[in-house]
Tab-separated table of C-alpha atoms in Angstrom:
chain	number	residue	atom	x	y	z
A	1	MET	CA	-1.278	-4.218	-34.121
A	2	ASP	CA	-0.444	-7.688	-35.419
A	3	LYS	CA	-2.222	-10.210	-33.181
A	4	THR	CA	-0.119	-13.096	-34.459
A	5	LYS	CA	3.017	-11.610	-32.891
A	6	ILE	CA	1.544	-11.201	-29.419
A	7	LYS	CA	3.145	-13.423	-26.793
A	8	LYS	CA	2.541	-13.978	-23.088
A	9	MET	CA	4.930	-12.053	-20.881
A	10	TRP	CA	5.817	-14.894	-18.515
A	11	ILE	CA	5.869	-18.605	-19.306
A	12	ALA	CA	6.859	-21.025	-16.545
A	13	ASP	CA	6.657	-24.241	-18.603
A	14	GLN	CA	10.011	-24.639	-20.353
A	15	GLY	CA	8.727	-27.198	-22.841
A	16	ASP	CA	11.328	-29.802	-21.864
A	17	GLY	CA	9.562	-31.362	-18.895
A	18	THR	CA	10.735	-28.679	-16.472
A	19	TYR	CA	9.294	-25.455	-15.122
A	20	ILE	CA	10.779	-22.318	-13.615
A	21	ASN	CA	9.575	-20.411	-10.589
A	22	PRO	CA	7.580	-18.368	-10.189
A	23	ILE	CA	4.922	-20.261	-12.092
A	24	LEU	CA	2.847	-17.042	-12.071
A	25	TYR	CA	4.730	-13.743	-12.108
A	26	THR	CA	1.489	-12.059	-11.176
A	27	ASP	CA	-0.054	-10.767	-7.972
A	28	TYR	CA	-2.262	-13.742	-7.105
A	29	SER	CA	-1.745	-12.994	-3.439
A	30	ASP	CA	-2.450	-15.359	-0.545
A	31	PRO	CA	-3.105	-18.352	-2.816
A	32	ASP	CA	-5.008	-21.462	-1.801
A	33	ALA	CA	-5.567	-24.473	-4.039
A	34	ILE	CA	-7.252	-27.862	-4.262
A	35	ARG	CA	-7.455	-30.801	-6.635
A	36	VAL	CA	-10.773	-32.321	-7.677
A	37	GLY	CA	-10.211	-35.341	-9.900
A	38	GLU	CA	-7.728	-34.218	-12.550
A	39	ASP	CA	-8.500	-30.510	-12.111
A	40	PHE	CA	-6.576	-28.061	-9.945
A	41	PHE	CA	-8.199	-24.846	-8.759
A	42	LEU	CA	-6.464	-21.831	-7.198
A	43	ILE	CA	-7.933	-18.706	-5.630
A	44	ALA	CA	-6.380	-15.487	-4.350
A	45	SER	CA	-7.255	-12.383	-2.367
A	46	SER	CA	-8.276	-9.239	-4.244
A	47	PHE	CA	-9.027	-6.650	-1.525
A	48	CYS	CA	-11.300	-3.872	-2.892
A	49	ASN	CA	-11.092	-4.807	-6.576
A	50	THR	CA	-14.039	-6.340	-8.416
A	51	PRO	CA	-15.001	-8.802	-9.616
A	52	ALA	CA	-13.452	-10.352	-6.504
A	53	ILE	CA	-11.544	-13.537	-5.673
A	54	PRO	CA	-10.026	-14.723	-8.979
A	55	LEU	CA	-10.399	-18.447	-9.658
A	56	LEU	CA	-7.695	-20.127	-11.744
A	57	HIS	CA	-7.642	-23.625	-13.242
A	58	SER	CA	-4.851	-25.969	-14.290
A	59	ARG	CA	-4.389	-29.616	-15.233
A	60	ASP	CA	-0.673	-29.784	-14.395
A	61	LEU	CA	-0.011	-27.156	-11.642
A	62	VAL	CA	2.255	-25.169	-13.986
A	63	ASN	CA	0.019	-23.799	-16.764
A	64	TRP	CA	-2.865	-21.764	-15.321
A	65	LYS	CA	-5.814	-19.787	-16.690
A	66	VAL	CA	-8.278	-17.500	-14.939
A	67	ILE	CA	-11.702	-19.088	-15.404
A	68	ASN	CA	-14.007	-17.135	-13.101
A	69	TYR	CA	-14.456	-14.884	-10.078
A	70	VAL	CA	-16.156	-15.982	-6.895
A	71	MET	CA	-17.859	-12.620	-6.243
A	72	ASP	CA	-19.106	-10.243	-8.898
A	73	ARG	CA	-19.152	-7.372	-6.408
A	74	LEU	CA	-18.447	-6.824	-2.734
A	75	PRO	CA	-21.607	-7.084	-0.615
A	76	PHE	CA	-21.515	-3.633	0.975
A	77	ASP	CA	-22.318	-0.349	-0.756
A	78	TYR	CA	-19.349	1.494	0.737
A	79	TYR	CA	-17.132	-0.618	-1.544
A	80	ASP	CA	-18.583	1.396	-4.411
A	81	LYS	CA	-15.570	3.594	-3.606
A	82	PRO	CA	-11.997	2.261	-3.347
A	83	MET	CA	-11.201	1.051	0.183
A	84	HIS	CA	-7.467	0.432	-0.040
A	85	GLY	CA	-6.337	-2.522	2.071
A	86	CYS	CA	-9.907	-3.558	2.904
A	87	GLY	CA	-12.267	-6.042	1.282
A	88	THR	CA	-11.386	-9.655	0.543
A	89	TRP	CA	-8.278	-10.922	2.344
A	90	ALA	CA	-6.700	-14.410	2.205
A	91	PRO	CA	-9.450	-16.870	1.155
A	92	SER	CA	-9.556	-20.661	1.194
A	93	ILE	CA	-11.162	-23.156	-1.172
A	94	ARG	CA	-12.368	-26.661	-0.349
A	95	TYR	CA	-14.468	-29.371	-2.021
A	96	HIS	CA	-16.856	-31.476	0.063
A	97	GLU	CA	-19.591	-33.859	-1.062
A	98	GLY	CA	-19.962	-32.351	-4.520
A	99	VAL	CA	-19.838	-28.707	-3.422
A	100	TYR	CA	-17.024	-26.169	-3.800
A	101	TYR	CA	-16.748	-23.815	-0.817
A	102	VAL	CA	-14.773	-20.582	-0.640
A	103	PHE	CA	-14.284	-18.899	2.735
A	104	VAL	CA	-13.529	-15.178	2.435
A	105	PRO	CA	-12.326	-13.026	5.326
A	106	MET	CA	-13.404	-9.399	5.254
A	107	PRO	CA	-11.567	-8.051	8.304
A	108	ASP	CA	-13.991	-5.194	8.933
A	109	GLU	CA	-17.159	-7.227	8.385
A	110	GLY	CA	-16.634	-10.919	9.119
A	111	ILE	CA	-16.070	-14.355	7.633
A	112	MET	CA	-18.098	-14.880	4.451
A	113	MET	CA	-18.775	-18.033	2.428
A	114	CYS	CA	-19.664	-18.643	-1.222
A	115	LYS	CA	-20.384	-22.033	-2.786
A	116	THR	CA	-21.198	-23.729	-6.076
A	117	THR	CA	-21.381	-27.121	-7.737
A	118	ASP	CA	-19.830	-25.698	-10.921
A	119	PRO	CA	-16.682	-23.584	-10.471
A	120	TRP	CA	-17.027	-22.266	-14.044
A	121	GLY	CA	-20.579	-21.138	-13.309
A	122	THR	CA	-22.297	-18.835	-10.860
A	123	TRP	CA	-21.263	-18.805	-7.216
A	124	SER	CA	-23.737	-18.155	-4.419
A	125	GLU	CA	-24.005	-14.699	-2.935
A	126	PRO	CA	-21.695	-14.297	0.086
A	127	ALA	CA	-23.229	-15.294	3.397
A	128	TYR	CA	-21.869	-14.887	6.890
A	129	VAL	CA	-20.190	-17.797	8.620
A	130	ARG	CA	-19.461	-15.446	11.497
A	131	LYS	CA	-20.050	-11.712	11.704
A	132	VAL	CA	-16.969	-10.510	13.546
A	133	VAL	CA	-14.252	-7.866	13.196
A	134	GLY	CA	-10.561	-8.758	12.982
A	135	TRP	CA	-10.845	-12.479	12.162
A	136	ILE	CA	-8.890	-13.389	9.041
A	137	ASP	CA	-7.592	-16.288	6.945
A	138	PRO	CA	-10.350	-18.854	7.634
A	139	CYS	CA	-10.143	-22.420	6.378
A	140	PRO	CA	-12.919	-25.033	6.703
A	141	PHE	CA	-12.319	-28.723	7.383
A	142	TRP	CA	-14.574	-31.779	7.550
A	143	ASP	CA	-13.463	-34.666	9.770
A	144	GLU	CA	-14.221	-38.352	9.159
A	145	ASP	CA	-17.042	-38.252	11.718
A	146	GLY	CA	-18.881	-35.572	9.735
A	147	ARG	CA	-18.066	-32.739	12.096
A	148	ALA	CA	-16.829	-29.515	10.543
A	149	TYR	CA	-14.376	-26.933	11.805
A	150	MET	CA	-12.869	-23.589	10.839
A	151	VAL	CA	-9.334	-22.528	11.724
A	152	SER	CA	-8.591	-18.803	11.552
A	153	ALA	CA	-6.105	-16.085	12.483
A	154	PHE	CA	-6.302	-12.466	13.634
A	155	ALA	CA	-5.446	-9.022	12.243
A	156	ARG	CA	-3.850	-6.791	14.859
A	157	SER	CA	-4.855	-3.724	12.844
A	158	ARG	CA	-8.503	-4.601	13.481
A	159	ILE	CA	-8.612	-6.545	16.764
A	160	GLY	CA	-5.460	-5.457	18.605
A	161	PHE	CA	-3.493	-8.717	18.564
A	162	LYS	CA	-2.030	-11.283	16.168
A	163	SER	CA	0.179	-14.436	16.193
A	164	MET	CA	-2.677	-16.594	17.505
A	165	LEU	CA	-4.722	-19.327	15.805
A	166	TYR	CA	-8.308	-20.215	16.665
A	167	MET	CA	-10.493	-23.285	16.031
A	168	SER	CA	-14.265	-23.005	15.701
A	169	PRO	CA	-16.734	-25.873	15.268
A	170	ILE	CA	-19.081	-24.953	12.409
A	171	GLU	CA	-22.214	-26.282	10.773
A	172	PRO	CA	-21.355	-28.973	8.202
A	173	ASP	CA	-23.012	-26.834	5.523
A	174	CYS	CA	-20.864	-23.859	6.613
A	175	SER	CA	-23.908	-21.773	7.483
A	176	GLY	CA	-22.516	-20.656	10.843
A	177	VAL	CA	-20.444	-21.485	13.900
A	178	LEU	CA	-21.705	-23.897	16.558
A	179	ASP	CA	-20.038	-22.301	19.572
A	180	ASP	CA	-17.317	-19.831	20.442
A	181	GLY	CA	-14.483	-22.292	19.852
A	182	ARG	CA	-11.068	-21.808	21.428
A	183	PHE	CA	-7.526	-20.597	20.885
A	184	ILE	CA	-5.351	-23.517	19.806
A	185	TYR	CA	-1.920	-21.996	19.214
A	186	ASP	CA	0.119	-19.008	20.420
A	187	GLY	CA	3.018	-18.177	18.111
A	188	HIS	CA	4.392	-15.125	19.914
A	189	ASP	CA	7.528	-16.872	21.216
A	190	THR	CA	8.623	-18.950	18.233
A	191	GLN	CA	6.296	-18.230	15.253
A	192	PRO	CA	5.507	-14.503	15.355
A	193	THR	CA	2.850	-13.224	12.956
A	194	ILE	CA	1.603	-16.753	12.326
A	195	GLU	CA	-1.439	-16.465	10.055
A	196	GLY	CA	-2.937	-17.891	6.858
A	197	PRO	CA	-3.647	-21.344	8.386
A	198	LYS	CA	-4.713	-24.242	6.178
A	199	LEU	CA	-6.040	-27.378	7.919
A	200	TYR	CA	-5.499	-30.964	6.675
A	201	LYS	CA	-5.510	-34.514	8.048
A	202	ARG	CA	-3.153	-37.377	7.179
A	203	ASN	CA	-2.397	-40.673	8.928
A	204	GLY	CA	-4.375	-39.638	11.980
A	205	TRP	CA	-2.510	-36.335	12.339
A	206	TYR	CA	-4.124	-32.920	12.059
A	207	TYR	CA	-1.845	-30.522	10.217
A	208	ILE	CA	-1.982	-26.746	10.085
A	209	PHE	CA	0.196	-25.221	7.361
A	210	ALA	CA	0.752	-21.569	8.268
A	211	PRO	CA	3.168	-18.769	7.340
A	212	ALA	CA	5.053	-16.950	10.077
A	213	GLY	CA	7.737	-14.321	10.461
A	214	GLY	CA	6.127	-11.612	8.331
A	215	VAL	CA	5.247	-11.291	4.658
A	216	LYS	CA	8.622	-10.427	3.117
A	217	PRO	CA	11.142	-12.086	5.490
A	218	GLY	CA	9.066	-15.003	6.764
A	219	TRP	CA	8.982	-18.783	6.463
A	220	GLN	CA	6.525	-21.682	6.243
A	221	THR	CA	5.565	-23.413	9.470
A	222	VAL	CA	3.632	-26.642	9.925
A	223	LEU	CA	1.875	-27.615	13.151
A	224	ARG	CA	0.650	-31.130	13.911
A	225	SER	CA	-1.414	-32.803	16.608
A	226	ARG	CA	-3.418	-35.960	17.204
A	227	ASN	CA	-6.249	-33.750	18.523
A	228	ILE	CA	-7.775	-31.008	16.417
A	229	TYR	CA	-7.695	-28.672	19.434
A	230	GLY	CA	-4.041	-29.449	20.176
A	231	PRO	CA	-1.569	-29.241	21.728
A	232	TYR	CA	0.369	-28.779	18.495
A	233	GLU	CA	3.990	-29.562	17.717
A	234	GLU	CA	5.707	-27.140	15.367
A	235	ARG	CA	8.352	-27.241	12.653
A	236	ILE	CA	9.666	-24.762	10.104
A	237	VAL	CA	9.557	-26.662	6.804
A	238	LEU	CA	10.508	-24.036	4.178
A	239	HIS	CA	12.688	-20.917	4.300
A	240	GLN	CA	14.652	-18.722	1.923
A	241	GLY	CA	17.961	-20.452	2.549
A	242	ASP	CA	20.566	-19.585	-0.067
A	243	THR	CA	17.983	-18.680	-2.720
A	244	PRO	CA	16.683	-15.298	-3.945
A	245	VAL	CA	13.147	-16.311	-2.947
A	246	ASN	CA	12.358	-14.263	0.143
A	247	GLY	CA	9.483	-15.190	2.445
A	248	PRO	CA	8.472	-18.451	0.705
A	249	HIS	CA	5.227	-19.116	2.517
A	250	GLN	CA	1.420	-19.055	2.696
A	251	GLY	CA	-0.242	-21.394	0.294
A	252	ALA	CA	-1.551	-24.880	-0.223
A	253	TRP	CA	-0.562	-28.528	-0.131
A	254	VAL	CA	-1.984	-30.402	-3.112
A	255	ASP	CA	-1.375	-33.851	-4.528
A	256	THR	CA	-1.562	-35.297	-8.032
A	257	PRO	CA	-3.923	-38.156	-8.924
A	258	ASP	CA	-1.084	-40.667	-8.505
A	259	GLY	CA	-0.042	-39.320	-5.100
A	260	GLN	CA	2.813	-36.849	-5.695
A	261	ASP	CA	2.817	-33.983	-3.193
A	262	TRP	CA	3.364	-30.321	-4.085
A	263	PHE	CA	3.186	-26.976	-2.292
A	264	LEU	CA	2.044	-23.671	-3.807
A	265	HIS	CA	3.034	-20.434	-2.072
A	266	PHE	CA	3.711	-16.767	-2.689
A	267	GLN	CA	6.760	-14.518	-2.652
A	268	ASP	CA	6.312	-10.788	-2.056
A	269	VAL	CA	8.523	-9.018	-4.601
A	270	GLY	CA	7.118	-5.528	-4.061
A	271	ASN	CA	5.800	-3.814	-7.163
A	272	ALA	CA	4.743	-7.001	-8.962
A	273	GLY	CA	3.001	-8.111	-5.771
A	274	ARG	CA	2.821	-11.607	-4.326
A	275	ILE	CA	3.863	-13.943	-7.113
A	276	VAL	CA	3.216	-17.696	-7.028
A	277	HIS	CA	5.763	-20.517	-6.742
A	278	LEU	CA	5.452	-24.312	-6.889
A	279	GLN	CA	7.612	-26.549	-4.680
A	280	PRO	CA	8.074	-30.316	-4.584
A	281	MET	CA	7.031	-31.861	-1.290
A	282	ARG	CA	7.472	-35.236	0.408
A	283	TRP	CA	6.744	-36.787	3.782
A	284	VAL	CA	9.367	-37.974	6.281
A	285	ASP	CA	8.271	-39.356	9.667
A	286	ASP	CA	4.830	-37.787	9.201
A	287	TRP	CA	6.294	-34.309	8.634
A	288	PRO	CA	6.197	-32.544	5.262
A	289	VAL	CA	9.539	-31.633	3.698
A	290	ILE	CA	9.149	-28.847	1.127
A	291	GLY	CA	11.653	-27.799	-1.527
A	292	VAL	CA	15.241	-29.050	-1.742
A	293	ASN	CA	18.492	-28.950	0.258
A	294	GLU	CA	16.604	-30.039	3.339
A	295	LYS	CA	18.325	-29.604	6.701
A	296	ASP	CA	16.639	-30.562	9.969
A	297	GLY	CA	13.339	-30.921	8.108
A	298	CYS	CA	13.481	-27.460	6.516
A	299	GLY	CA	13.950	-27.062	2.768
A	300	GLU	CA	14.521	-24.127	0.452
A	301	PRO	CA	12.733	-23.172	-2.778
A	302	VAL	CA	13.539	-24.562	-6.206
A	303	LEU	CA	14.158	-22.225	-9.112
A	304	ARG	CA	13.783	-24.899	-11.798
A	305	TYR	CA	12.406	-28.405	-11.402
A	306	GLN	CA	10.737	-31.318	-13.111
A	307	LYS	CA	7.068	-30.708	-13.772
A	308	PRO	CA	4.483	-32.716	-11.838
A	309	ASP	CA	3.735	-36.053	-13.472
A	310	VAL	CA	0.003	-35.887	-14.148
A	311	GLY	CA	-0.094	-38.573	-16.812
A	312	ALA	CA	-0.424	-36.209	-19.779
A	313	VAL	CA	1.202	-33.186	-21.393
A	314	TYR	CA	-0.913	-30.042	-21.552
A	315	PRO	CA	-0.492	-26.919	-23.713
A	316	ILE	CA	1.956	-24.278	-22.529
A	317	ASP	CA	-0.049	-21.258	-21.448
A	318	ALA	CA	-0.515	-18.461	-18.929
A	319	PRO	CA	-3.327	-16.155	-17.793
A	320	GLU	CA	-4.484	-13.612	-20.348
A	321	ASP	CA	-2.865	-10.177	-20.433
A	322	SER	CA	-3.162	-8.480	-23.871
A	323	ASP	CA	-6.710	-7.700	-24.962
A	324	PHE	CA	-8.258	-6.705	-28.278
A	325	PHE	CA	-11.676	-6.449	-26.599
A	326	GLU	CA	-13.344	-8.969	-28.840
A	327	GLY	CA	-16.504	-10.796	-27.857
A	328	ASP	CA	-19.364	-9.619	-25.690
A	329	THR	CA	-17.826	-9.990	-22.212
A	330	LEU	CA	-14.889	-8.258	-20.612
A	331	GLY	CA	-11.759	-10.408	-20.346
A	332	LEU	CA	-11.067	-12.095	-17.032
A	333	GLN	CA	-7.708	-10.350	-16.720
A	334	TRP	CA	-9.561	-7.146	-15.849
A	335	GLN	CA	-10.798	-5.832	-12.511
A	336	TRP	CA	-12.154	-2.465	-11.451
A	337	ASN	CA	-10.862	-0.275	-8.609
A	338	ALA	CA	-14.111	-0.744	-6.631
A	339	ASN	CA	-17.593	-2.198	-7.108
A	340	TYR	CA	-18.343	-1.646	-10.776
A	341	LYS	CA	-21.351	-0.804	-12.908
A	342	LYS	CA	-21.932	-2.365	-16.312
A	343	GLU	CA	-22.861	1.014	-17.769
A	344	TRP	CA	-19.268	2.165	-17.340
A	345	TYR	CA	-18.236	0.456	-20.569
A	346	ARG	CA	-19.409	-1.110	-23.825
A	347	LEU	CA	-17.709	-3.714	-25.986
A	348	GLY	CA	-18.002	-3.658	-29.767
A	349	ASP	CA	-17.016	-1.669	-32.832
A	350	GLY	CA	-13.512	-3.097	-32.628
A	351	GLY	CA	-12.680	-2.129	-29.072
A	352	ILE	CA	-13.936	-1.027	-25.674
A	353	THR	CA	-15.746	2.230	-25.095
A	354	LEU	CA	-15.261	3.742	-21.648
A	355	PHE	CA	-17.886	6.265	-20.607
A	356	ALA	CA	-16.495	9.129	-18.535
A	357	GLN	CA	-17.908	8.990	-15.012
A	358	PRO	CA	-18.465	12.157	-12.935
A	359	SER	CA	-15.645	12.866	-10.503
A	360	ASP	CA	-14.813	15.674	-8.105
A	361	PRO	CA	-11.821	17.522	-9.621
A	362	LYS	CA	-10.113	17.284	-6.212
A	363	THR	CA	-10.273	13.477	-6.105
A	364	GLN	CA	-6.929	11.753	-6.541
A	365	LEU	CA	-6.717	9.253	-9.340
A	366	CYS	CA	-6.093	6.358	-6.935
A	367	ASP	CA	-9.522	6.975	-5.407
A	368	ILE	CA	-11.453	6.781	-8.683
A	369	SER	CA	-13.800	3.783	-8.796
A	370	ASN	CA	-14.004	3.219	-12.545
A	371	LEU	CA	-10.343	2.523	-13.220
A	372	LEU	CA	-10.142	-0.576	-15.427
A	373	LEU	CA	-7.063	-2.445	-14.237
A	374	GLN	CA	-5.052	-5.625	-14.518
A	375	LYS	CA	-2.073	-7.059	-12.658
A	376	TRP	CA	1.499	-6.878	-13.890
A	377	PRO	CA	2.318	-10.127	-15.757
A	378	ALA	CA	6.144	-9.902	-15.627
A	379	PRO	CA	8.992	-7.850	-14.140
A	380	GLU	CA	9.509	-5.857	-17.362
A	381	PHE	CA	7.223	-5.074	-20.294
A	382	GLN	CA	5.602	-2.367	-22.330
A	383	ILE	CA	1.902	-1.767	-23.022
A	384	THR	CA	0.511	-0.035	-26.093
A	385	THR	CA	-3.024	1.204	-26.635
A	386	CYS	CA	-4.760	3.170	-29.355
A	387	LEU	CA	-7.318	5.693	-28.095
A	388	HIS	CA	-10.043	7.449	-30.085
A	389	LEU	CA	-10.850	10.834	-28.565
A	390	GLU	CA	-13.469	12.347	-30.875
A	391	HIS	CA	-16.328	11.674	-28.449
A	392	MET	CA	-14.716	13.209	-25.379
A	393	GLY	CA	-16.864	15.773	-23.620
A	394	GLU	CA	-15.882	19.009	-21.966
A	395	GLY	CA	-14.196	18.154	-18.647
A	396	ASP	CA	-13.396	14.576	-19.634
A	397	VAL	CA	-10.049	13.148	-18.543
A	398	ALA	CA	-8.978	9.781	-19.968
A	399	GLY	CA	-5.919	7.682	-20.691
A	400	MET	CA	-3.456	5.121	-19.342
A	401	VAL	CA	-2.838	4.489	-15.645
A	402	SER	CA	-0.159	2.834	-13.507
A	403	LEU	CA	-1.834	2.354	-10.126
A	404	GLY	CA	0.066	1.605	-6.939
A	405	GLY	CA	1.087	3.246	-3.702
A	406	HIS	CA	3.009	5.683	-5.885
A	407	TYR	CA	0.974	6.033	-9.059
A	408	THR	CA	1.168	7.861	-12.332
A	409	ALA	CA	-0.969	8.296	-15.436
A	410	LEU	CA	-0.723	9.802	-18.894
A	411	LEU	CA	-4.088	11.339	-19.701
A	412	VAL	CA	-5.876	13.555	-22.167
A	413	LYS	CA	-8.202	16.209	-20.764
A	414	LYS	CA	-10.685	18.229	-22.772
A	415	GLU	CA	-10.660	21.842	-21.646
A	416	LYS	CA	-12.285	24.741	-23.453
A	417	GLY	CA	-12.673	22.570	-26.514
A	418	LYS	CA	-8.994	21.619	-26.694
A	419	LEU	CA	-7.321	18.283	-25.944
A	420	ILE	CA	-4.445	18.641	-23.486
A	421	LEU	CA	-1.928	15.890	-22.634
A	422	GLN	CA	-1.421	15.682	-18.873
A	423	GLN	CA	0.582	13.522	-16.460
A	424	ARG	CA	-0.784	12.927	-12.962
A	425	THR	CA	1.414	11.490	-10.226
A	426	GLY	CA	0.768	10.971	-6.539
A	427	ASN	CA	0.705	8.756	-3.443
A	428	TRP	CA	-2.390	6.973	-2.197
A	429	THR	CA	-1.585	7.852	1.441
A	430	LYS	CA	-1.226	11.587	0.769
A	431	ASP	CA	-3.298	14.289	-0.850
A	432	ASP	CA	-0.435	15.422	-3.065
A	433	GLU	CA	-1.344	14.618	-6.661
A	434	VAL	CA	0.762	16.607	-9.129
A	435	ARG	CA	-0.858	17.439	-12.456
A	436	THR	CA	1.473	18.552	-15.235
A	437	ASP	CA	0.231	19.706	-18.632
A	438	LEU	CA	2.465	18.459	-21.467
A	439	GLY	CA	1.014	20.219	-24.504
A	440	GLN	CA	-1.909	20.058	-26.879
A	441	VAL	CA	-3.046	16.901	-28.659
A	442	GLU	CA	-3.752	17.744	-32.285
A	443	GLU	CA	-5.377	14.525	-33.496
A	444	ASN	CA	-8.397	12.526	-32.341
A	445	THR	CA	-6.462	9.263	-32.512
A	446	LEU	CA	-3.621	8.903	-30.008
A	447	TYR	CA	-1.276	5.988	-29.342
A	448	LEU	CA	-0.069	5.668	-25.754
A	449	ARG	CA	2.678	3.414	-24.468
A	450	MET	CA	3.673	2.571	-20.897
A	451	ARG	CA	7.123	1.119	-20.215
A	452	VAL	CA	7.954	-0.788	-17.018
A	453	GLU	CA	11.674	-1.345	-16.496
A	454	LYS	CA	13.534	-3.281	-13.785
A	455	GLU	CA	10.229	-3.886	-11.990
A	456	THR	CA	10.444	-0.296	-10.777
A	457	TYR	CA	10.468	2.497	-13.330
A	458	VAL	CA	7.314	3.563	-15.177
A	459	SER	CA	7.498	5.904	-18.145
A	460	PHE	CA	5.210	6.927	-20.997
A	461	GLU	CA	5.418	7.582	-24.708
A	462	THR	CA	2.969	8.946	-27.260
A	463	GLY	CA	2.699	8.322	-30.979
A	464	CYS	CA	0.671	9.152	-34.039
A	465	ASP	CA	0.913	5.550	-35.268
A	466	GLU	CA	2.086	2.152	-34.029
A	467	GLU	CA	5.703	2.630	-35.147
A	468	HIS	CA	6.795	6.086	-34.058
A	469	PHE	CA	6.775	7.099	-30.395
A	470	SER	CA	8.382	9.837	-28.343
A	471	ALA	CA	8.822	10.191	-24.594
A	472	ALA	CA	6.145	12.053	-22.664
A	473	GLY	CA	6.305	13.255	-19.067
A	474	GLU	CA	8.596	12.117	-16.296
A	475	THR	CA	9.722	8.622	-15.327
A	476	VAL	CA	8.178	7.600	-12.011
A	477	GLU	CA	9.483	5.099	-9.473
A	478	ALA	CA	6.542	2.825	-8.742
A	479	ALA	CA	5.584	1.536	-5.290
A	480	PRO	CA	3.095	-1.178	-4.341
A	481	GLY	CA	-0.289	-0.431	-2.843
A	482	ARG	CA	-1.740	-1.646	0.428
A	483	TRP	CA	-0.817	-5.367	0.270
A	484	VAL	CA	-1.219	-5.328	-3.505
A	485	GLY	CA	1.134	-4.995	-6.444
A	486	VAL	CA	1.049	-2.282	-9.073
A	487	LYS	CA	-1.670	-2.515	-11.712
A	488	ALA	CA	-1.944	-1.045	-15.204
A	489	GLY	CA	-5.051	0.040	-17.041
A	490	LEU	CA	-7.329	2.718	-18.410
A	491	ALA	CA	-9.289	5.621	-16.967
A	492	ALA	CA	-12.180	7.789	-18.141
A	493	ILE	CA	-13.661	10.424	-15.819
A	494	ASN	CA	-15.420	13.769	-16.124
A	495	GLU	CA	-14.406	16.632	-13.864
A	496	GLY	CA	-17.248	19.082	-14.030
A	497	GLY	CA	-18.459	19.085	-17.609
A	498	SER	CA	-22.180	19.223	-18.308
A	499	ALA	CA	-22.134	16.419	-20.885
A	500	PRO	CA	-19.602	13.636	-20.150
A	501	GLY	CA	-18.386	11.799	-23.210
A	502	SER	CA	-16.339	8.689	-23.884
A	503	ILE	CA	-13.163	7.248	-25.348
A	504	LYS	CA	-12.629	4.053	-27.297
A	505	ALA	CA	-9.561	1.818	-26.931
A	506	ASP	CA	-8.820	-0.549	-29.810
A	507	TYR	CA	-6.547	-2.789	-27.780
A	508	PHE	CA	-4.312	-3.022	-24.710
A	509	VAL	CA	-1.243	-5.020	-25.725
A	510	PHE	CA	1.691	-6.236	-23.642
A	511	GLU	CA	5.068	-6.746	-25.309
A	512	ALA	CA	8.680	-7.236	-24.357
A	513	LEU	CA	10.563	-3.955	-24.032
A	514	HIS	CA	12.023	-2.643	-27.273
């Protein structure tokens, strides 16, 4: 595989002073962002995947790179197994007096907090701000008088109600709440499913930016009040309008060093997940106006626009996707399907070695912990990998995976000393995995290719070299997981053998379809 021909699958920066939306065609769901000096930082939810809470960095709001994760693992042992739809929900990031704080809602456990003075370095272990079930989407805020607060929302699936916002006074160091706080807003009548609140202050007004109306069809609401506890006025400031961008909401207001205002938000497109957009923003009569074609204070998203003026031009780039597994640490594009163990893999010898982990033969693939996964980087692409199978043990099953609500995989299993090609397809909500043998694999080196077409259809091919491939198995219509997009990756498990082995992958390369 020629490394010099590898290109990123989605580039937002057009190289002419403009950008296109989305700026990230990747499932960085529930984004929040801040600026510290000339640096922009963005975080996203990651549910049960680890490492958790990806942290991205940019100097111009358009070109982003993953630089770290806030949590290496989730702080409860039951996340050693996949817990679909649980784990880390919509987080927030803030900077106060030299410290970066990330608030992380875990809807079944409580509101957690991690902090650091170096976002590229190690973050503190998660600590409770409040141990409580059903509280979600927390955001801290420090007022001019030194008092600190946390605004939050509620998950009906955990607590029995939603569409309400709550304000809690908290310790200035975020070590806990000071009292029970109070409800500050009821959105049932006009802003149903209001959630994801982000709290700011400007010109003596307290502002809460919050999505409402539901994930796919919703809109962006802003509340304002002269008192942090309300009462709050409300205004819808961004909606789909006449654009193809459904549900443009939930994100962050940021400004540039010279005072330009911008708004980052997501769009739920289904299989690719919640992709990230950037909108221009301005203030009129102390209300934010987001996007273009504003009517009655409500704008609609831009599809192409002038880049933010940050006083310099930065290299065109995007988060990593292809990987040749060089170096001594796993690339930041990768996450595991649950809390991971370092002994699951080894880097070196020109690739990554995945050690087959014991698995009950009845366990569906979606419930395997040691799936090595990454997010889709574009609506269409193909992925090629080269696998070395000579060290597979009896009962090993390994290969390429497309993981979502409707998943599929092309795998090699070693059975009675023979290597058998097998496709597995199923649904994460049902115990209905279909396993279809496709014939014997004659060589110990196998090239696998996954094709994703029209953001929907997943198919596989096999080859004996990098140039010649033939179709293998059935094409599967993908479906997203529980609040997450489809991921692609590698698997290596052992279903009952006495001596689990391993496979080695030379690379995992994304390309345009051809």
